[in-house]
PDB file of C-alpha atoms in Angstrom:
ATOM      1  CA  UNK A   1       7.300 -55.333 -64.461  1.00  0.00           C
ATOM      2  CA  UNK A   2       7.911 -58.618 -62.544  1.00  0.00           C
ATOM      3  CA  UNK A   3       5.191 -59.293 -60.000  1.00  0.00           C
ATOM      4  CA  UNK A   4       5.517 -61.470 -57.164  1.00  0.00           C
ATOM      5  CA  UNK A   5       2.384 -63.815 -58.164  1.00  0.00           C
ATOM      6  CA  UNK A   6       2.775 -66.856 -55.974  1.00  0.00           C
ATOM      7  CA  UNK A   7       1.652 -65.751 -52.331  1.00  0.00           C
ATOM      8  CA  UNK A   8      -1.575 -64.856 -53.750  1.00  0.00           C
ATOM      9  CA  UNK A   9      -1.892 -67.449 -56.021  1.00  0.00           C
ATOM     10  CA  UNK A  10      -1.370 -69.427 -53.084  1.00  0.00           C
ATOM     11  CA  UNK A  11      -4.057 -67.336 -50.495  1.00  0.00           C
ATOM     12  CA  UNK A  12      -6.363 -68.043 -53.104  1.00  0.00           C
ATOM     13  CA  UNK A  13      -5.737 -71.526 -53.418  1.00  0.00           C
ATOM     14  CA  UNK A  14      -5.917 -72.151 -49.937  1.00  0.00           C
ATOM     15  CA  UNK A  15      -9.341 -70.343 -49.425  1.00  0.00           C
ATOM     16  CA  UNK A  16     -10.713 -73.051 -52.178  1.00  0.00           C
ATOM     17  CA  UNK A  17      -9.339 -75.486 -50.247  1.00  0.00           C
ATOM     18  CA  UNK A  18     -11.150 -74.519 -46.883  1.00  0.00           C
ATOM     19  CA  UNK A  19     -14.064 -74.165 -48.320  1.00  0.00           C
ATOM     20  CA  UNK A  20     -14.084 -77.442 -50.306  1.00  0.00           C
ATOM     21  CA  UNK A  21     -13.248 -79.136 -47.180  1.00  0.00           C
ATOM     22  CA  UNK A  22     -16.373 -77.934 -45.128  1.00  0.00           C
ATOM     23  CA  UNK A  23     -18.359 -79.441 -47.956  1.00  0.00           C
ATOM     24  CA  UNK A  24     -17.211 -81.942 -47.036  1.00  0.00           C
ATOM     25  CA  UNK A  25     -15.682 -83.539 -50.225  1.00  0.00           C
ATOM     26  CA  UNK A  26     -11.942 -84.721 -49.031  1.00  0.00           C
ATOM     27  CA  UNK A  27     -12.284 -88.259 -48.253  1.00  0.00           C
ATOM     28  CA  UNK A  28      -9.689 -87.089 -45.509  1.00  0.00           C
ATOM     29  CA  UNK A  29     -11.576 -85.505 -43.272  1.00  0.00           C
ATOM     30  CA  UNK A  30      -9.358 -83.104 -40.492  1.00  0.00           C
ATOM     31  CA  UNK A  31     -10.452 -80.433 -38.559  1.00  0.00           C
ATOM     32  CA  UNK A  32     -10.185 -77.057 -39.623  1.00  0.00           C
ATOM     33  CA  UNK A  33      -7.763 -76.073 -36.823  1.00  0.00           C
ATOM     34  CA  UNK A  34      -5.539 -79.153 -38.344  1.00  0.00           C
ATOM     35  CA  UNK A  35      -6.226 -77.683 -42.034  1.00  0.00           C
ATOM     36  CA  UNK A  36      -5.492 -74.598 -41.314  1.00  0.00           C
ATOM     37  CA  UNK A  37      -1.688 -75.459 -39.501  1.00  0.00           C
ATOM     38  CA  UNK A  38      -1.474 -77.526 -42.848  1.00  0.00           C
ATOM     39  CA  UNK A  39      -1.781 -74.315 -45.129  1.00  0.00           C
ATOM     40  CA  UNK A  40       0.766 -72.458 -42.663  1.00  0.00           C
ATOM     41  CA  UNK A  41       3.126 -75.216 -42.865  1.00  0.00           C
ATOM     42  CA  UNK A  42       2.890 -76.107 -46.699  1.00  0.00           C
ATOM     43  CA  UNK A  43       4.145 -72.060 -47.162  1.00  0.00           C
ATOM     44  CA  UNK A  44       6.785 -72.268 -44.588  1.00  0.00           C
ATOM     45  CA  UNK A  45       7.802 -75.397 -46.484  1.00  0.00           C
ATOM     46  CA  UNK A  46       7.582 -73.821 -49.735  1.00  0.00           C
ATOM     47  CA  UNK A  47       9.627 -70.738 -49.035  1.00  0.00           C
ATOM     48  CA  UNK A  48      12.105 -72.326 -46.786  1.00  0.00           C
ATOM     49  CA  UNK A  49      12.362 -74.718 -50.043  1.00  0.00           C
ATOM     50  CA  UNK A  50      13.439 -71.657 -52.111  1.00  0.00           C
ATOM     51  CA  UNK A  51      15.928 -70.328 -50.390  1.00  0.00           C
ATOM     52  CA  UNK A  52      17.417 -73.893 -48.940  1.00  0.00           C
ATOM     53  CA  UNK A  53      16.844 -72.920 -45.453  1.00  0.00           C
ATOM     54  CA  UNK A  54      17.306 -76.572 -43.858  1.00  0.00           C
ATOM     55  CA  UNK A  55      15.691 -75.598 -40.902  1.00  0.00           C
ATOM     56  CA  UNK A  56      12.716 -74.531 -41.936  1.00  0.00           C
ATOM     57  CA  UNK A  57      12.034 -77.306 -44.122  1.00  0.00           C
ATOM     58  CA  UNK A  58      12.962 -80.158 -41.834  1.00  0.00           C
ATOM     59  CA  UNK A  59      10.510 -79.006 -39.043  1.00  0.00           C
ATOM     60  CA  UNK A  60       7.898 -78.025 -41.641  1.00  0.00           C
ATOM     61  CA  UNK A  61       7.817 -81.703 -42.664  1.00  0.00           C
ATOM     62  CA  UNK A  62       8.133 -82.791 -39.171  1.00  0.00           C
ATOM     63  CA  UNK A  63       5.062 -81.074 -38.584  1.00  0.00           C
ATOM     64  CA  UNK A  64       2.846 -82.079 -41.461  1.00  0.00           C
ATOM     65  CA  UNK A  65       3.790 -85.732 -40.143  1.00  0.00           C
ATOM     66  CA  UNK A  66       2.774 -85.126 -36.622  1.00  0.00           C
ATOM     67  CA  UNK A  67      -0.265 -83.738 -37.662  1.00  0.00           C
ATOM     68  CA  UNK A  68      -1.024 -86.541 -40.216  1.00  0.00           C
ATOM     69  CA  UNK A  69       0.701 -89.271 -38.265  1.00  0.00           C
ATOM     70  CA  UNK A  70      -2.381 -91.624 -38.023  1.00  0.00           C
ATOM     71  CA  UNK A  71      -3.380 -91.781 -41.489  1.00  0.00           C
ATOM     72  CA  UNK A  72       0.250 -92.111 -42.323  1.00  0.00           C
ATOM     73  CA  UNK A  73       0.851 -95.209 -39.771  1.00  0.00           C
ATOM     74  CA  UNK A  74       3.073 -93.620 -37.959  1.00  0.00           C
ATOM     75  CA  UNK A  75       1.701 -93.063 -34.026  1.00  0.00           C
ATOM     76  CA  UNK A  76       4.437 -95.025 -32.477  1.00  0.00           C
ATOM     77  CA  UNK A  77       7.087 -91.688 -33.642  1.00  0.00           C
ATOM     78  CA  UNK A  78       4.400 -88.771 -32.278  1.00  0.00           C
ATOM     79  CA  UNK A  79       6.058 -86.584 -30.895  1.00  0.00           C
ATOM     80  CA  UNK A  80       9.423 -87.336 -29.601  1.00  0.00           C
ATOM     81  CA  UNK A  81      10.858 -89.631 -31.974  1.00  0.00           C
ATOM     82  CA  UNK A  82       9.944 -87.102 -34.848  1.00  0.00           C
ATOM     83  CA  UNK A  83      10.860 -84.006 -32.912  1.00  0.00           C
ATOM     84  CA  UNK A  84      14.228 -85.682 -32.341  1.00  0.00           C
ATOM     85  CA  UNK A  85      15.455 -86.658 -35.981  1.00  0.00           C
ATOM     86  CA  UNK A  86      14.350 -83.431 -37.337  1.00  0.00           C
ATOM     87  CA  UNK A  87      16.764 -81.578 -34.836  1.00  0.00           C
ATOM     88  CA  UNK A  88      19.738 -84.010 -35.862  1.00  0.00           C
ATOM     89  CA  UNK A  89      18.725 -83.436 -39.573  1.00  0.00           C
ATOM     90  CA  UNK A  90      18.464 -79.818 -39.598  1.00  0.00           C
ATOM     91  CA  UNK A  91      21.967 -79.478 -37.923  1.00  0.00           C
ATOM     92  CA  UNK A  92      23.435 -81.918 -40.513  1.00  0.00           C
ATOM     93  CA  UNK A  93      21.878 -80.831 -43.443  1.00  0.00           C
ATOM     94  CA  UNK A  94      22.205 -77.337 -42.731  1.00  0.00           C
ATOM     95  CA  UNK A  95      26.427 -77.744 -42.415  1.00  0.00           C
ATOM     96  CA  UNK A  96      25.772 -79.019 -45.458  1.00  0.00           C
ATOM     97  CA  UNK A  97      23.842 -77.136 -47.480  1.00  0.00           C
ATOM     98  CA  UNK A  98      23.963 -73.378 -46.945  1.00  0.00           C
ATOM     99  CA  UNK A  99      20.920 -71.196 -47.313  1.00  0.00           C
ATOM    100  CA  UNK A 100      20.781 -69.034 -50.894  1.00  0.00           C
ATOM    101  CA  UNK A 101      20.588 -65.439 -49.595  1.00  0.00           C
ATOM    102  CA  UNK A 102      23.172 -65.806 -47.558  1.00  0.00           C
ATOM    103  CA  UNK A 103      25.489 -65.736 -51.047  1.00  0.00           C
ATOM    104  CA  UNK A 104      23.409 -63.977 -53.759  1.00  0.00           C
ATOM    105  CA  UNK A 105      22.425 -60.292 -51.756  1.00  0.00           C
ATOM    106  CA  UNK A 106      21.299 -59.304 -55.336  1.00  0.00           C
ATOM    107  CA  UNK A 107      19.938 -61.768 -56.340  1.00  0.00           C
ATOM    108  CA  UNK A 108      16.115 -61.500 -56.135  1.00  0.00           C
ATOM    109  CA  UNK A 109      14.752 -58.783 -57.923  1.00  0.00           C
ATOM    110  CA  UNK A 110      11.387 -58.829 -54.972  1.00  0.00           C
ATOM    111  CA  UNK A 111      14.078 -58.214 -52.225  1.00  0.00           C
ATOM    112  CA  UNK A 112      14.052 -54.421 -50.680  1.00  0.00           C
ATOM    113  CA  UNK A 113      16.506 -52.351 -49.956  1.00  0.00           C
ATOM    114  CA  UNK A 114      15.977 -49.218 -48.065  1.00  0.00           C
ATOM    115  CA  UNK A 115      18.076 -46.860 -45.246  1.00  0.00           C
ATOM    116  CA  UNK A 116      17.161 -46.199 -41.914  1.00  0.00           C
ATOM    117  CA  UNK A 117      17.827 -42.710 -40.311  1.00  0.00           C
ATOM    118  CA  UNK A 118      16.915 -43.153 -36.365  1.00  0.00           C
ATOM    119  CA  UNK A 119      18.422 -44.094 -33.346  1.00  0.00           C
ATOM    120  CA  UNK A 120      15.836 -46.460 -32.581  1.00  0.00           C
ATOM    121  CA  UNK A 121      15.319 -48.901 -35.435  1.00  0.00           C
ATOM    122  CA  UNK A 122      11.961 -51.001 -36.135  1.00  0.00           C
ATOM    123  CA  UNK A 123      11.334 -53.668 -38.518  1.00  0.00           C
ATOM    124  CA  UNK A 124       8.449 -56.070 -38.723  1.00  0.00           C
ATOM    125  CA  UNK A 125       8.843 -58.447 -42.109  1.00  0.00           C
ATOM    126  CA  UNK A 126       6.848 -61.178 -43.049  1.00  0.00           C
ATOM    127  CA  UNK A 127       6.402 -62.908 -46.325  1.00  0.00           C
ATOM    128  CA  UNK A 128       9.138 -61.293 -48.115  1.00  0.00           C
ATOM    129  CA  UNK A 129      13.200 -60.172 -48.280  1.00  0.00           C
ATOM    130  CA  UNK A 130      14.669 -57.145 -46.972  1.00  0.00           C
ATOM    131  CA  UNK A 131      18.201 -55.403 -47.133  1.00  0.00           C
ATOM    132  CA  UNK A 132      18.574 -52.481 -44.038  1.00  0.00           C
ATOM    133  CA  UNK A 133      21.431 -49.962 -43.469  1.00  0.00           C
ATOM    134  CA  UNK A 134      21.083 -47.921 -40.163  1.00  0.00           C
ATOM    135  CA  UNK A 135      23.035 -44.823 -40.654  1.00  0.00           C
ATOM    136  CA  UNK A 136      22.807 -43.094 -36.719  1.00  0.00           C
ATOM    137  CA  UNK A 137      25.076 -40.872 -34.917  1.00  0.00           C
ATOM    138  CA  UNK A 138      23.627 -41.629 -31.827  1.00  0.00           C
ATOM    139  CA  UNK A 139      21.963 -45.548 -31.604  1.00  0.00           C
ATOM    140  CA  UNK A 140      20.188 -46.878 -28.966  1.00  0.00           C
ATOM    141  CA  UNK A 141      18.072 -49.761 -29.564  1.00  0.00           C
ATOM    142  CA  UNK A 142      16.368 -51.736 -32.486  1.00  0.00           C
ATOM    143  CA  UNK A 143      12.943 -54.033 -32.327  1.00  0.00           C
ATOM    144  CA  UNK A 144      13.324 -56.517 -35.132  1.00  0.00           C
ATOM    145  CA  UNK A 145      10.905 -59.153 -35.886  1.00  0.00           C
ATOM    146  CA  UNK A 146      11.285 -61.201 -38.932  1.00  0.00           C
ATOM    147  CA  UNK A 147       8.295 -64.414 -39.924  1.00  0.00           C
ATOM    148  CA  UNK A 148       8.525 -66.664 -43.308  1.00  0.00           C
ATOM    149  CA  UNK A 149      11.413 -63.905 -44.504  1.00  0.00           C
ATOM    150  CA  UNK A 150      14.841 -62.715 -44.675  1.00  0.00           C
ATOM    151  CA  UNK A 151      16.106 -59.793 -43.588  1.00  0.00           C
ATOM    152  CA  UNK A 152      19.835 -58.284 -43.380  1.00  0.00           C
ATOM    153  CA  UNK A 153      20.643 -55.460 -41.075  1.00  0.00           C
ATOM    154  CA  UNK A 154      23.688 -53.417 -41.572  1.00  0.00           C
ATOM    155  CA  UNK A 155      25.154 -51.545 -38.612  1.00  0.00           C
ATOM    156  CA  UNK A 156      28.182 -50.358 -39.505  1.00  0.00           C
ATOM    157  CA  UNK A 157      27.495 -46.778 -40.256  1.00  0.00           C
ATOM    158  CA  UNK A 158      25.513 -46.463 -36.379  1.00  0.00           C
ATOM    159  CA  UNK A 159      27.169 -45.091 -33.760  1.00  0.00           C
ATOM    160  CA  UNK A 160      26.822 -45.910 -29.813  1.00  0.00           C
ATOM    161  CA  UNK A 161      27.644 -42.434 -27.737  1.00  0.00           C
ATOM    162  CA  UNK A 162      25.920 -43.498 -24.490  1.00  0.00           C
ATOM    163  CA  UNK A 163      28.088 -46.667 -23.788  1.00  0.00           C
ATOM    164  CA  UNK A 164      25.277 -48.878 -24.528  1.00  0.00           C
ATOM    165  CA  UNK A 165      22.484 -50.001 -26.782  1.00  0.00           C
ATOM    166  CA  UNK A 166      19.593 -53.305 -27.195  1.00  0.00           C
ATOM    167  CA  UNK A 167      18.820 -54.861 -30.084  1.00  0.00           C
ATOM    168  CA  UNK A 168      16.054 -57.387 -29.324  1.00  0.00           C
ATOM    169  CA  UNK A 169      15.218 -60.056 -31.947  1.00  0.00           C
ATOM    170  CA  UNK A 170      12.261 -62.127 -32.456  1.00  0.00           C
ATOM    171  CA  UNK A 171      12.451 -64.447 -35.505  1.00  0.00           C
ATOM    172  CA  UNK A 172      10.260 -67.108 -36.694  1.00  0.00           C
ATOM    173  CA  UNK A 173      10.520 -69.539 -39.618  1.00  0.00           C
ATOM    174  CA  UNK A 174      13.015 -66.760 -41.478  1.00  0.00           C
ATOM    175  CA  UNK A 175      16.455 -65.653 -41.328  1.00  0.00           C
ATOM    176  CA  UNK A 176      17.839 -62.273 -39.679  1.00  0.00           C
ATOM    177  CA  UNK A 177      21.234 -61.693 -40.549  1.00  0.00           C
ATOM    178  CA  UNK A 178      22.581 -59.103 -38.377  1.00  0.00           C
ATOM    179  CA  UNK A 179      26.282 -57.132 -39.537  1.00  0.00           C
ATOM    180  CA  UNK A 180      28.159 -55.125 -36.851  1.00  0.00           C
ATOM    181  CA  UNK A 181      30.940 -53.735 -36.187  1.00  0.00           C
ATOM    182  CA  UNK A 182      33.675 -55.332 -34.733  1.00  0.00           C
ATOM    183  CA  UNK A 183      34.194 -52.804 -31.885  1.00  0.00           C
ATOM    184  CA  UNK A 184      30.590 -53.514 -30.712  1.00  0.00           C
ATOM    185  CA  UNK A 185      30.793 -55.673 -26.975  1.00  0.00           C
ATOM    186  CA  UNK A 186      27.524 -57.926 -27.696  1.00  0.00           C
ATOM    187  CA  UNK A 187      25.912 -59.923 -24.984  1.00  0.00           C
ATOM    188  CA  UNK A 188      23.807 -62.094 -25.637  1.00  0.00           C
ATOM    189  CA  UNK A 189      20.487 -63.176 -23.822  1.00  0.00           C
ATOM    190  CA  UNK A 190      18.268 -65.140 -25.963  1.00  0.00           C
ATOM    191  CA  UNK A 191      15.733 -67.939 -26.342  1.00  0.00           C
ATOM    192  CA  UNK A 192      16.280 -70.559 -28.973  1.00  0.00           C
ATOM    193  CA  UNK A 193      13.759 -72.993 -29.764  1.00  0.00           C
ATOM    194  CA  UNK A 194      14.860 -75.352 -32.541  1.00  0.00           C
ATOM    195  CA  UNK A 195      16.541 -72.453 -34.049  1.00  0.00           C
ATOM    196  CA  UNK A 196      20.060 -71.918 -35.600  1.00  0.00           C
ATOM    197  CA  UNK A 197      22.354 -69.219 -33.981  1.00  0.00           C
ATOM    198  CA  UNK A 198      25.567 -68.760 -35.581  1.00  0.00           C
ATOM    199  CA  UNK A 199      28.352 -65.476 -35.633  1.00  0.00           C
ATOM    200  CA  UNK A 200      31.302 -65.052 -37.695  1.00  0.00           C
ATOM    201  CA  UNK A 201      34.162 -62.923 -37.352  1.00  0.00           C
ATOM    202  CA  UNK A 202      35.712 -61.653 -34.081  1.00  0.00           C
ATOM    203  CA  UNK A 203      34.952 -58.425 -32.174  1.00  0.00           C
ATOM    204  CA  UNK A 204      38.087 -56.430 -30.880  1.00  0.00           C
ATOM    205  CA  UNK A 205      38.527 -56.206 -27.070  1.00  0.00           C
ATOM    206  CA  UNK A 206      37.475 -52.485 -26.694  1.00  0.00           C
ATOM    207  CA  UNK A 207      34.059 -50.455 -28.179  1.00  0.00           C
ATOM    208  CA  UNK A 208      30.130 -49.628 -26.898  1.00  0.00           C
ATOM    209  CA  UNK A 209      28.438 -52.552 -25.251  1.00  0.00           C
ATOM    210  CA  UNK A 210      25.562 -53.978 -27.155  1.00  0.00           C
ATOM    211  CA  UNK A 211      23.033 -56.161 -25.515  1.00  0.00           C
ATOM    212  CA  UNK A 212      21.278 -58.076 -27.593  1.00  0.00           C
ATOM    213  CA  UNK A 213      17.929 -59.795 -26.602  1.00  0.00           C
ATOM    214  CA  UNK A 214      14.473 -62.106 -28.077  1.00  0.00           C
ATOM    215  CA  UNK A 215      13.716 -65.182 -29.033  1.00  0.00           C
ATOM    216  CA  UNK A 216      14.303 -67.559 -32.487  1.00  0.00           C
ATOM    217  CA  UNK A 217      12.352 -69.993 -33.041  1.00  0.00           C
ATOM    218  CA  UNK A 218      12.206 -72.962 -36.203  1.00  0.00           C
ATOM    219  CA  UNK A 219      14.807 -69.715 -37.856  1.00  0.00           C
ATOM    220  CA  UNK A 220      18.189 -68.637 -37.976  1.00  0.00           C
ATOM    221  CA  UNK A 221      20.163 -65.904 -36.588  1.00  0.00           C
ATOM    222  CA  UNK A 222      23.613 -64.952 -37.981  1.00  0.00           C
ATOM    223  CA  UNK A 223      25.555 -62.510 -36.135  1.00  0.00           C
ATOM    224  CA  UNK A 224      28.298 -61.107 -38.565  1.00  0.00           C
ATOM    225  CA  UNK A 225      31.574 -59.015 -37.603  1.00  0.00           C
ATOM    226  CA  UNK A 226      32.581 -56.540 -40.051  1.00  0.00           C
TER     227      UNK A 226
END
């Protein structure tokens, strides 16, 4: 059986290297707070490298550099200057380079793939890849948080009887792909933070209203009509 050996691989790793730095035997000598951000970034890098989520791996950089900037000479770009050409490169790189999952659903044999029976839906995902399919005859609301993973939701088998339903989002350095149908009214009230919100397809004019709430930050969102 295939195991998924790099996360720990990499834990372990990373515990060496905190302790080996205390010792005090990098010539480059950063706090632990600093070291620590380091380790978090290096993985968001790494697994926004895998799946080509631009992104993710523009920021992650961007981040490393701000955090580094003195050693690496480069003070006179902290914060702004960074901040700003990792924005414009992330936009332009990601029209031009699309992200993996979002083509090959079958592709990793690690991914998940389970069916939810509830009207109200919860998923907290970190660290990994997910496939959902809500099958409800009466939905009403869904709490989905998604950090360093990607996670598809399928609504198209849920059903709004009471006019109305909340989905409320909170993604962080992943991707949430979210597929509903295109009766579904969505409004949309959320908070994007160097994020990437996209939706494809168009909704018909009639159908339960769906209000659909959170936050995405250094991630993307993709709303998809079906």
């Amino acid at each position: 059986m295939h195991k998924n050996w790099f996360w720990p691989v990499f834990l372990i790793a990373s515990a060496v290297v905190l302790i080996v730095s205390q010792l005090g035997l990098f010539t480059l000598h950063v706090s632990i707070w600093s070291l620590l951000l380091t380790l978090i970034l290096v993985a968001a890098l790494i697994s926004s490298l895998r799946y080509l989520n631009m992104p993710g791996i523009v920021f992650a950089i961007a981040f490393l550099a701000m955090i580094y900037a003195q050693p690496l000479g480069i003070t006179k770009l902290v914060p702004w200057t960074i901040l700003g050409a990792a924005v414009l490169l992330s936009i332009g790189l990601g029209l031009l380079i699309h992200p993996r999952y979002q083509y090959h659903y079958h592709y990793h044999n690690h991914e998940s793939t389970s069916t939810i029976n509830d009207d109200h839906v919860n998923l907290d995902l970190s660290l990994g890849n997910s496939i959902r399919y809500v099958h409800s005859e009466n939905f009403r609301s869904a709490d989905l948080n998604v950090s360093m993973a990607g996670a598809k939701i399928y609504f198209d088998d849920a059903d709004i009887k009471e006019g109305r339903a909340t989905i409320n989002v909170d993604v962080s350095l992943g991707s949430l792909e979210l597929y509903l149908p295109q009766t579904w009214q969505l409004q949309e009230n959320l908070s994007n933070s160097m994020g990437h919100i996209s939706s494809t397809g168009t909704p018909t004019t009639a159908g339960p209203g769906v209000i659909l709430t959170g936050s995405v930050s250094l991630g993307e969102l993709r709303i998809i009509y079906i």
